[in-house]
Short mmCIF file of C-alpha atoms and ligand atoms in Angstrom, two decimals:
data_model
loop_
_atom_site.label_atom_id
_atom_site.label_comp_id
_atom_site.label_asym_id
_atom_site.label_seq_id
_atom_site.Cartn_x
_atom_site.Cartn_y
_atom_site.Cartn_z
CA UNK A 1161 81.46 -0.01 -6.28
CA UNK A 1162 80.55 3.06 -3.96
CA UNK A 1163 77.72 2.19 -1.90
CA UNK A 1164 74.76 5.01 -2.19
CA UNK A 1165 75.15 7.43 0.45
CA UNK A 1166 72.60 7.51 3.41
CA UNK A 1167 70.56 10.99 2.89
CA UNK A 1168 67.11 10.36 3.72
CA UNK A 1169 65.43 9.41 6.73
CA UNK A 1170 61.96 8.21 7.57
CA UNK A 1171 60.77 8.92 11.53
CA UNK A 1172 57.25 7.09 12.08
CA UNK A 1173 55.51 9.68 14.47
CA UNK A 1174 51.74 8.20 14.02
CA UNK A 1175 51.43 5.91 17.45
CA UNK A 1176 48.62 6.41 19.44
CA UNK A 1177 51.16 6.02 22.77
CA UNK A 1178 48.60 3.84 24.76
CA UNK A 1179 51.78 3.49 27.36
CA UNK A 1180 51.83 6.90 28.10
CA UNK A 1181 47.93 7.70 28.24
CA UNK A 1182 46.81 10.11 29.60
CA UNK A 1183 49.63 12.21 28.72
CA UNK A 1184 49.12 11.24 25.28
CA UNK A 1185 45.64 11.91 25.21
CA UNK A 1186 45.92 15.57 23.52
CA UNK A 1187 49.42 15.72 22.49
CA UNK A 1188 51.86 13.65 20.72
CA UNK A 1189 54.30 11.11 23.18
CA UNK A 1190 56.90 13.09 20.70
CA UNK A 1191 56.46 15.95 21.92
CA UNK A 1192 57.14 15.03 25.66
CA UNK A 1193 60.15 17.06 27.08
CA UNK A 1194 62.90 15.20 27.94
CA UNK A 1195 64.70 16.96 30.53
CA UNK A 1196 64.73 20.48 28.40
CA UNK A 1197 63.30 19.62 24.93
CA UNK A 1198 60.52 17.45 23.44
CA UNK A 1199 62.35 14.05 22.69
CA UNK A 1200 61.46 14.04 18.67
CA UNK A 1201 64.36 17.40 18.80
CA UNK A 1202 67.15 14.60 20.16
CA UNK A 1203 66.15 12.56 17.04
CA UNK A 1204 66.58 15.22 14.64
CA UNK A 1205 69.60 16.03 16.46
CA UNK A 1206 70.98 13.07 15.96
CA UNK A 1207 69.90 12.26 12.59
CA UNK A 1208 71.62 16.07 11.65
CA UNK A 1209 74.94 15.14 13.55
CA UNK A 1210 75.19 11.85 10.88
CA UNK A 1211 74.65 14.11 8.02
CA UNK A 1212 71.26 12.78 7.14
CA UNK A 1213 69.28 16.26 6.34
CA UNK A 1214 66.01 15.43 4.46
CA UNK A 1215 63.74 14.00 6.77
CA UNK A 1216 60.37 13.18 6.07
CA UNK A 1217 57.74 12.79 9.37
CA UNK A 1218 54.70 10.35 9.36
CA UNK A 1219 52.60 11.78 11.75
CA UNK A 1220 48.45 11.05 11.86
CA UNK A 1221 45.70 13.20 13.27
CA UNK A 1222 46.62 15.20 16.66
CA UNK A 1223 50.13 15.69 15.86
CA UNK A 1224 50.35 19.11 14.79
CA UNK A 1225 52.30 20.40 17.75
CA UNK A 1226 54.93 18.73 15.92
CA UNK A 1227 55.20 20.51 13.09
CA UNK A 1228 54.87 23.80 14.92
CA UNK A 1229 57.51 22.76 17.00
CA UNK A 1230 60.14 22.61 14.04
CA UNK A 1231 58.31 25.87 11.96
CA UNK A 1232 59.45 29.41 12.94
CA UNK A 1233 57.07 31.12 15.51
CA UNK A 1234 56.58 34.62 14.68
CA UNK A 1235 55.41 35.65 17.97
CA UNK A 1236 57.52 34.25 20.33
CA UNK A 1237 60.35 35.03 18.25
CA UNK A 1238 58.96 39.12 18.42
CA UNK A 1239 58.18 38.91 21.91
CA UNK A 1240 61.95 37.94 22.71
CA UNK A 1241 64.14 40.20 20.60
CA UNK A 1242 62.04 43.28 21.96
CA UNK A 1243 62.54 42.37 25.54
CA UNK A 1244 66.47 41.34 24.25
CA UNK A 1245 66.25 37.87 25.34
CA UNK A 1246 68.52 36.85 22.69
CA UNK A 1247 70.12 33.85 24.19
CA UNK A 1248 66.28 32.29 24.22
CA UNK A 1249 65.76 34.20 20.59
CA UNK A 1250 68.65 31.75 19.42
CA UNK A 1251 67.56 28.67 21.25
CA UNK A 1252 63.88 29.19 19.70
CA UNK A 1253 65.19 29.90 16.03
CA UNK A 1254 68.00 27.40 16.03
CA UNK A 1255 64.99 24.50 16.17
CA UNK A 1256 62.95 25.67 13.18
CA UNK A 1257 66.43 26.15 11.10
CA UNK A 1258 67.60 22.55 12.10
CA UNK A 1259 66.45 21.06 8.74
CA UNK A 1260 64.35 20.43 5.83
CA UNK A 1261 61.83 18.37 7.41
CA UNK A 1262 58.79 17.08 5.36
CA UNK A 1263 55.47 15.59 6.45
CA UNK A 1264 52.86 12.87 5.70
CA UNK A 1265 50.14 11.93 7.23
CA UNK A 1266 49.26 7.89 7.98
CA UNK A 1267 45.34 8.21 8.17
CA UNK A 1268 45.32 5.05 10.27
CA UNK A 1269 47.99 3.75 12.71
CA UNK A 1270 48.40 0.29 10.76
CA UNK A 1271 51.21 -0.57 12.07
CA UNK A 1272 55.21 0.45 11.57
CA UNK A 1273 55.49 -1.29 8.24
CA UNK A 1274 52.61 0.52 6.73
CA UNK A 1275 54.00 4.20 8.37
CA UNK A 1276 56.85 3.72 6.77
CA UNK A 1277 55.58 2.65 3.19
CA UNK A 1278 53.55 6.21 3.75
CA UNK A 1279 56.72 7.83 2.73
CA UNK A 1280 57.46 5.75 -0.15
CA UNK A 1281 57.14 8.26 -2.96
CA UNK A 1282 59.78 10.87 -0.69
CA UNK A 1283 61.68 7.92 -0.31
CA UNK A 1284 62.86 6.91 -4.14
CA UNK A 1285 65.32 4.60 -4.59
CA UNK A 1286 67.60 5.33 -2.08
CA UNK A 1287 68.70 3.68 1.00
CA UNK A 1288 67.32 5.29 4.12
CA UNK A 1289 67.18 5.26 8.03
CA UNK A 1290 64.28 4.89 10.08
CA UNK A 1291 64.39 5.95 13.44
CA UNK A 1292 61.63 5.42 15.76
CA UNK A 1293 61.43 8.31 18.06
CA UNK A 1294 60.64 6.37 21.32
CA UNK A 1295 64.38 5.10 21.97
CA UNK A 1296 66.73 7.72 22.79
CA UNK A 1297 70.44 6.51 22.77
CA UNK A 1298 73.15 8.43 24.88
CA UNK A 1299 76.29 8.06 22.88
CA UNK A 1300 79.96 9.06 21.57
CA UNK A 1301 78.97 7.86 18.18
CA UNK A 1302 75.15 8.80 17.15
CA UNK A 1303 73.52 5.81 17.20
CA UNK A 1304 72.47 5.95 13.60
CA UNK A 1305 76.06 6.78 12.00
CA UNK A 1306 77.03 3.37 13.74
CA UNK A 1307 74.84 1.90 11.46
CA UNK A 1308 76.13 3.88 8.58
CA UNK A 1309 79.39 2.69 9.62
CA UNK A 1310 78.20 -0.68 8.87
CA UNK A 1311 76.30 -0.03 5.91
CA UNK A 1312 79.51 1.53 4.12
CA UNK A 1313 81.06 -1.90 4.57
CA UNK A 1314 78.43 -4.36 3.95
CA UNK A 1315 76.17 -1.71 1.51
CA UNK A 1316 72.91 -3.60 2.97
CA UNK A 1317 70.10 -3.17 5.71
CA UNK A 1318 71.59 -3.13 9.41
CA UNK A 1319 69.42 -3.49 12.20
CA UNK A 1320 70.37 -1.89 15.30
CA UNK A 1321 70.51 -4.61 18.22
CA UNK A 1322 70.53 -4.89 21.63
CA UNK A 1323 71.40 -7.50 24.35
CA UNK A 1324 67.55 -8.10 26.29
CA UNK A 1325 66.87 -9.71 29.69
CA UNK A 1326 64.62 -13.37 28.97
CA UNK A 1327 61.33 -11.74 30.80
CA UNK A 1328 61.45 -8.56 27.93
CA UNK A 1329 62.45 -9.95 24.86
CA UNK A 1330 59.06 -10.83 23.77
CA UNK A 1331 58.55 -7.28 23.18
CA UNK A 1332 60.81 -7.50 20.88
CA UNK A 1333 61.45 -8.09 17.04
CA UNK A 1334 64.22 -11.01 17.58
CA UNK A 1335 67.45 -12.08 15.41
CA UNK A 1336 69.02 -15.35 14.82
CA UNK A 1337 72.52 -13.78 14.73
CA UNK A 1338 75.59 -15.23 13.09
CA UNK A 1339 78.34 -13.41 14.76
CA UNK A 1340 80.99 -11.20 12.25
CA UNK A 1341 82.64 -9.40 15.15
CA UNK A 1342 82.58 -8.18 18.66
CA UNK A 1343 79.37 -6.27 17.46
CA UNK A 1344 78.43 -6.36 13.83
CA UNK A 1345 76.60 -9.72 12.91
CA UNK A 1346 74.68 -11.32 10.11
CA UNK A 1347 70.95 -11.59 10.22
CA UNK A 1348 69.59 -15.25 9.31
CA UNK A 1349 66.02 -14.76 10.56
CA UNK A 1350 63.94 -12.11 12.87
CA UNK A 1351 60.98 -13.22 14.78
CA UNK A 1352 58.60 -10.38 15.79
CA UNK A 1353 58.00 -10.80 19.60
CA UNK A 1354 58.98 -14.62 20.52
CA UNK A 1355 57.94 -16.34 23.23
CA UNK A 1356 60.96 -16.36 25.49
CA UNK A 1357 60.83 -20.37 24.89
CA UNK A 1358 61.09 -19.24 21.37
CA UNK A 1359 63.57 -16.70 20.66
CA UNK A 1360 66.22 -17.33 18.33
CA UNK A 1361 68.71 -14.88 20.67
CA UNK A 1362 68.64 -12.61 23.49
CA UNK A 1363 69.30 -9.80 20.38
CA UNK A 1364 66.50 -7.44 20.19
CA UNK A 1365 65.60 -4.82 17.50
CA UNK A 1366 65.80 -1.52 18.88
CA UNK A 1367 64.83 2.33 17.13
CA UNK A 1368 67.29 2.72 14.53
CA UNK A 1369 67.65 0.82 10.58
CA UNK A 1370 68.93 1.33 7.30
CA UNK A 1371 67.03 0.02 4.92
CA UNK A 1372 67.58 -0.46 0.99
CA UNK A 1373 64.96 0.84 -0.91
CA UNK A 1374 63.56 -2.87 -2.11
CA UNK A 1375 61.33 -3.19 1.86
CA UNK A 1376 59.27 -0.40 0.21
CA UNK A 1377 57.78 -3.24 -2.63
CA UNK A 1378 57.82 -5.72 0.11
CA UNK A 1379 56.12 -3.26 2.65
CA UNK A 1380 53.04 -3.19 -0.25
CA UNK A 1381 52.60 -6.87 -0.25
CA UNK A 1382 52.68 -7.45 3.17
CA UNK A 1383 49.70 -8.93 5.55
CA UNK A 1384 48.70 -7.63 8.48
CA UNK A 1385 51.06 -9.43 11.56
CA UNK A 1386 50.98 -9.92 15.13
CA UNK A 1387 48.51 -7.33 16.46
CA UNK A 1388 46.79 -6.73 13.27
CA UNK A 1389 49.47 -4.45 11.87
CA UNK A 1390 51.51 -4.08 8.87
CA UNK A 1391 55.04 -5.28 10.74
CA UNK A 1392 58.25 -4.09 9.64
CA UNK A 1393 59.40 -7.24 10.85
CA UNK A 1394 57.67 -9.54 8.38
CA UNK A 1395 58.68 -7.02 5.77
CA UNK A 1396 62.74 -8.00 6.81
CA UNK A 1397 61.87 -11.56 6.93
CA UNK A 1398 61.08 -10.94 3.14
CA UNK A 1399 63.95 -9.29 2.37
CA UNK A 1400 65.95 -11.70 4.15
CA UNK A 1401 65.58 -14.49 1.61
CA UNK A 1402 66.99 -12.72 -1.25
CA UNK A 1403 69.46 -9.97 0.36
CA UNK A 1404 71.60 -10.01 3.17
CA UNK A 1405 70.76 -8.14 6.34
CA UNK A 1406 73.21 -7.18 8.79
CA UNK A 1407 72.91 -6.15 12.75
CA UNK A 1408 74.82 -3.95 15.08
CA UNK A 1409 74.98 -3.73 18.78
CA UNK A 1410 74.86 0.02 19.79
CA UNK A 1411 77.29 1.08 21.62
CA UNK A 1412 75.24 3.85 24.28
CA UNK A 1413 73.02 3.96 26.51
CA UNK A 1414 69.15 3.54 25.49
CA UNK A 1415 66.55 5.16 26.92
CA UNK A 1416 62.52 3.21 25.77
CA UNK A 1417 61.31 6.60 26.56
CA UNK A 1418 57.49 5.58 25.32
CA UNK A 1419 57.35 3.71 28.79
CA UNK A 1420 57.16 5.42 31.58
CA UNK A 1421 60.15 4.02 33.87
CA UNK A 1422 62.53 4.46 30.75
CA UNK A 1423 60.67 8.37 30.11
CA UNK A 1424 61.36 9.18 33.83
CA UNK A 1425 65.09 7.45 33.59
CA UNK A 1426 66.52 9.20 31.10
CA UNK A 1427 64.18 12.74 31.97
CA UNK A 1428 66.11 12.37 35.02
CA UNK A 1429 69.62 11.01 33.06
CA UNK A 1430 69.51 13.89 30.69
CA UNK A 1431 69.06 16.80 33.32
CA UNK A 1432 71.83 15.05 35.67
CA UNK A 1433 74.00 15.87 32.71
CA UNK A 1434 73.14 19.19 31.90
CA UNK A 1435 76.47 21.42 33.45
CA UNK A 1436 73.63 24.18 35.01
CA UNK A 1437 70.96 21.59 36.69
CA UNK A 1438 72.76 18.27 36.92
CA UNK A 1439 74.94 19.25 40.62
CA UNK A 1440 72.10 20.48 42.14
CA UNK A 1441 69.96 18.11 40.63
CA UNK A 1442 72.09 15.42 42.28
CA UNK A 1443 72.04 17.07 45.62
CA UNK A 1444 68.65 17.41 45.74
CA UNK A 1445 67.78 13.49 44.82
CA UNK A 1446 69.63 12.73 48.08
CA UNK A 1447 67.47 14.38 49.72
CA UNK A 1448 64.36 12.66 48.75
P1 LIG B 1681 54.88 1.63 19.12
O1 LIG B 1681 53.90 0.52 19.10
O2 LIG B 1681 56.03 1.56 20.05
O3 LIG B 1681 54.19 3.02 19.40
O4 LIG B 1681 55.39 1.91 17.63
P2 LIG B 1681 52.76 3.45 19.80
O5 LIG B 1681 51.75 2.63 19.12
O6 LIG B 1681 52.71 4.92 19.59
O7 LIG B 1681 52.86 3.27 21.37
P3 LIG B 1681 52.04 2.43 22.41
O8 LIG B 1681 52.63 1.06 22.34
O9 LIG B 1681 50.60 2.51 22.02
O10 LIG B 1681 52.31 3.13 23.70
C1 LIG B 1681 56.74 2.16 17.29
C2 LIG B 1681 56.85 3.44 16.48
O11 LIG B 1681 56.08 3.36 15.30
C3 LIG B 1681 55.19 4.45 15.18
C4 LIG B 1681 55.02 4.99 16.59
O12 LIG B 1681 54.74 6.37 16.54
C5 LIG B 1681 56.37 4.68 17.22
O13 LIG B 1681 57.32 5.70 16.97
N1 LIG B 1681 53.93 3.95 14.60
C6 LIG B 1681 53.36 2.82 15.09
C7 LIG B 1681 53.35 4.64 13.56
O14 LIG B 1681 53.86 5.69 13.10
N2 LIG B 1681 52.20 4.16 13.03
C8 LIG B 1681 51.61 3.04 13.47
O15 LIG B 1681 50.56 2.65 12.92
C9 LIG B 1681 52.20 2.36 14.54
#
């Protein structure tokens, strides 16, 4: 049987960003530029480049810059072509033709699990990816289509994974792994931040899923977690019991860009590879 394709996506944009206050105060940790566009751009980038093109947003109050930053901006867009700035004028209306992007608003930030069940009536029936805007991963292969890639062979929920040093992983949603391959493996469990003492594996859940459409039912029934939010986690640990779940480990480089040391590394990262600023870029860090 042909497995559903992977169409939809769900991006969870309603975090307060505590990490990043006060930056965050007034606008959305989304919207931060990395090196020469807001990091939530990347993400739709990426998602575009797997051919996922309906994308739904959950954002919450605050967020609008968002959604101006993907509409068409009259103004700016006038001001431009009369002063024939056209290279810009296609930079600026390139972002609001990316793709059909939808909103909805979570009116409290409950948690992941609970953002994402906000978009269960766009989501149907189908299988969809989630990415979480924060991780930005620098690779060959979009991060998300190596999930796909997975998901065509297994047709079930893969996890993306990543190898984390002992004194991190209880940030972490943790696997207990049984290894298929150099990188794909089964899930048996996931623990949602382990004590170190505790952790089933040093695999961590990073930004990107696929989910079947069944975690939306289990999303509604689920308690509040660790932290007093709706958990994604304990939503997987449902789904666990009666489906299989399957992990990969990304191959790329990720950037935790709602922390500042990761925002600053891959800021930095990004413009270093940029063919205009990244030589002189270089030369000037030896100077400092
Ligand atoms: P995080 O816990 O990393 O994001 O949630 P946060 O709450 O914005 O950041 P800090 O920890 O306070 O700095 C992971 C993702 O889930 C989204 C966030 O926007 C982020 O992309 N999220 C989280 C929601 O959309 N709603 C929530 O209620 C919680």
């Amino acid at each position: 049987m042909m497995e559903t394709p992977v169409r939809k996506a769900v991006i969870p944009c309603a975090g307060l960003g505590t990490r990043f206050l006060p930056a965050t105060k007034a606008q959305p940790k989304e919207m931060l530029p990395v090196f020469d566009r807001p990091a939530i751009q990347y993400i739709i980038e990426e998602a575009l480049a797997s051919d996922i093109e309906d994308i739904v947003l959950v954002t919450g109050r605050g967020k609008q810059a968002i959604e101006n930053h993907f509409d068409k901006s009259f103004e700016l867009e006038h001001y431009l072509k009369e002063r024939k700035q056209y290279q810009l004028l296609n930079k600026v209306e390139r972002i609001a033709e990316l793709a059909d992007i939808y909103y909805v608003r979570q009116k409290q930030p409950l948690g992941l699990g609970h953002a994402i069940s906000c978009a269960k009536s766009y989501l149907q029936h189908e299988p969809f990816a989630v990415f979480l805007a924060d991780d930005l991963i620098y690779s060959k292969t979009p991060a998300i289509k190596q999930l796909i890639n997975v998901y065509k062979k297994y047709n079930c929920s893969v996890l993306a994974v990543e190898e984390v040093p002992v004194e991190k992983i209880s940030h972490y949603g943790v696997i207990k792994p049984v290894k298929i391959s150099e990188s794909v493996f089964k899930v048996e469990d996931i623990v949602e931040k382990p004590k170190a003492s505790e952790a089933p594996s040093n695999l961590g859940v990073v930004g990107r899923y696929i989910l079947m459409p069944e975690i939306l039912d289990i999303l509604s029934g689920v308690q509040k977690g660790k932290g007093g939010e709706i958990q994604l986690t304990d939503a997987i640990k449902i789904l666990l019991k009666t489906k299989p779940v399957y992990a990969v480990k990304l191959n790329g480089k990720r950037y935790d860009t709602g922390d500042k040391l990761g925002y600053m590394k891959a800021s930095l990262e990004y413009a270093l590879r940029d063919k205009e600023i990244g030589g002189k870029l270089k030369k000037y860090l030896k100077t400092v």
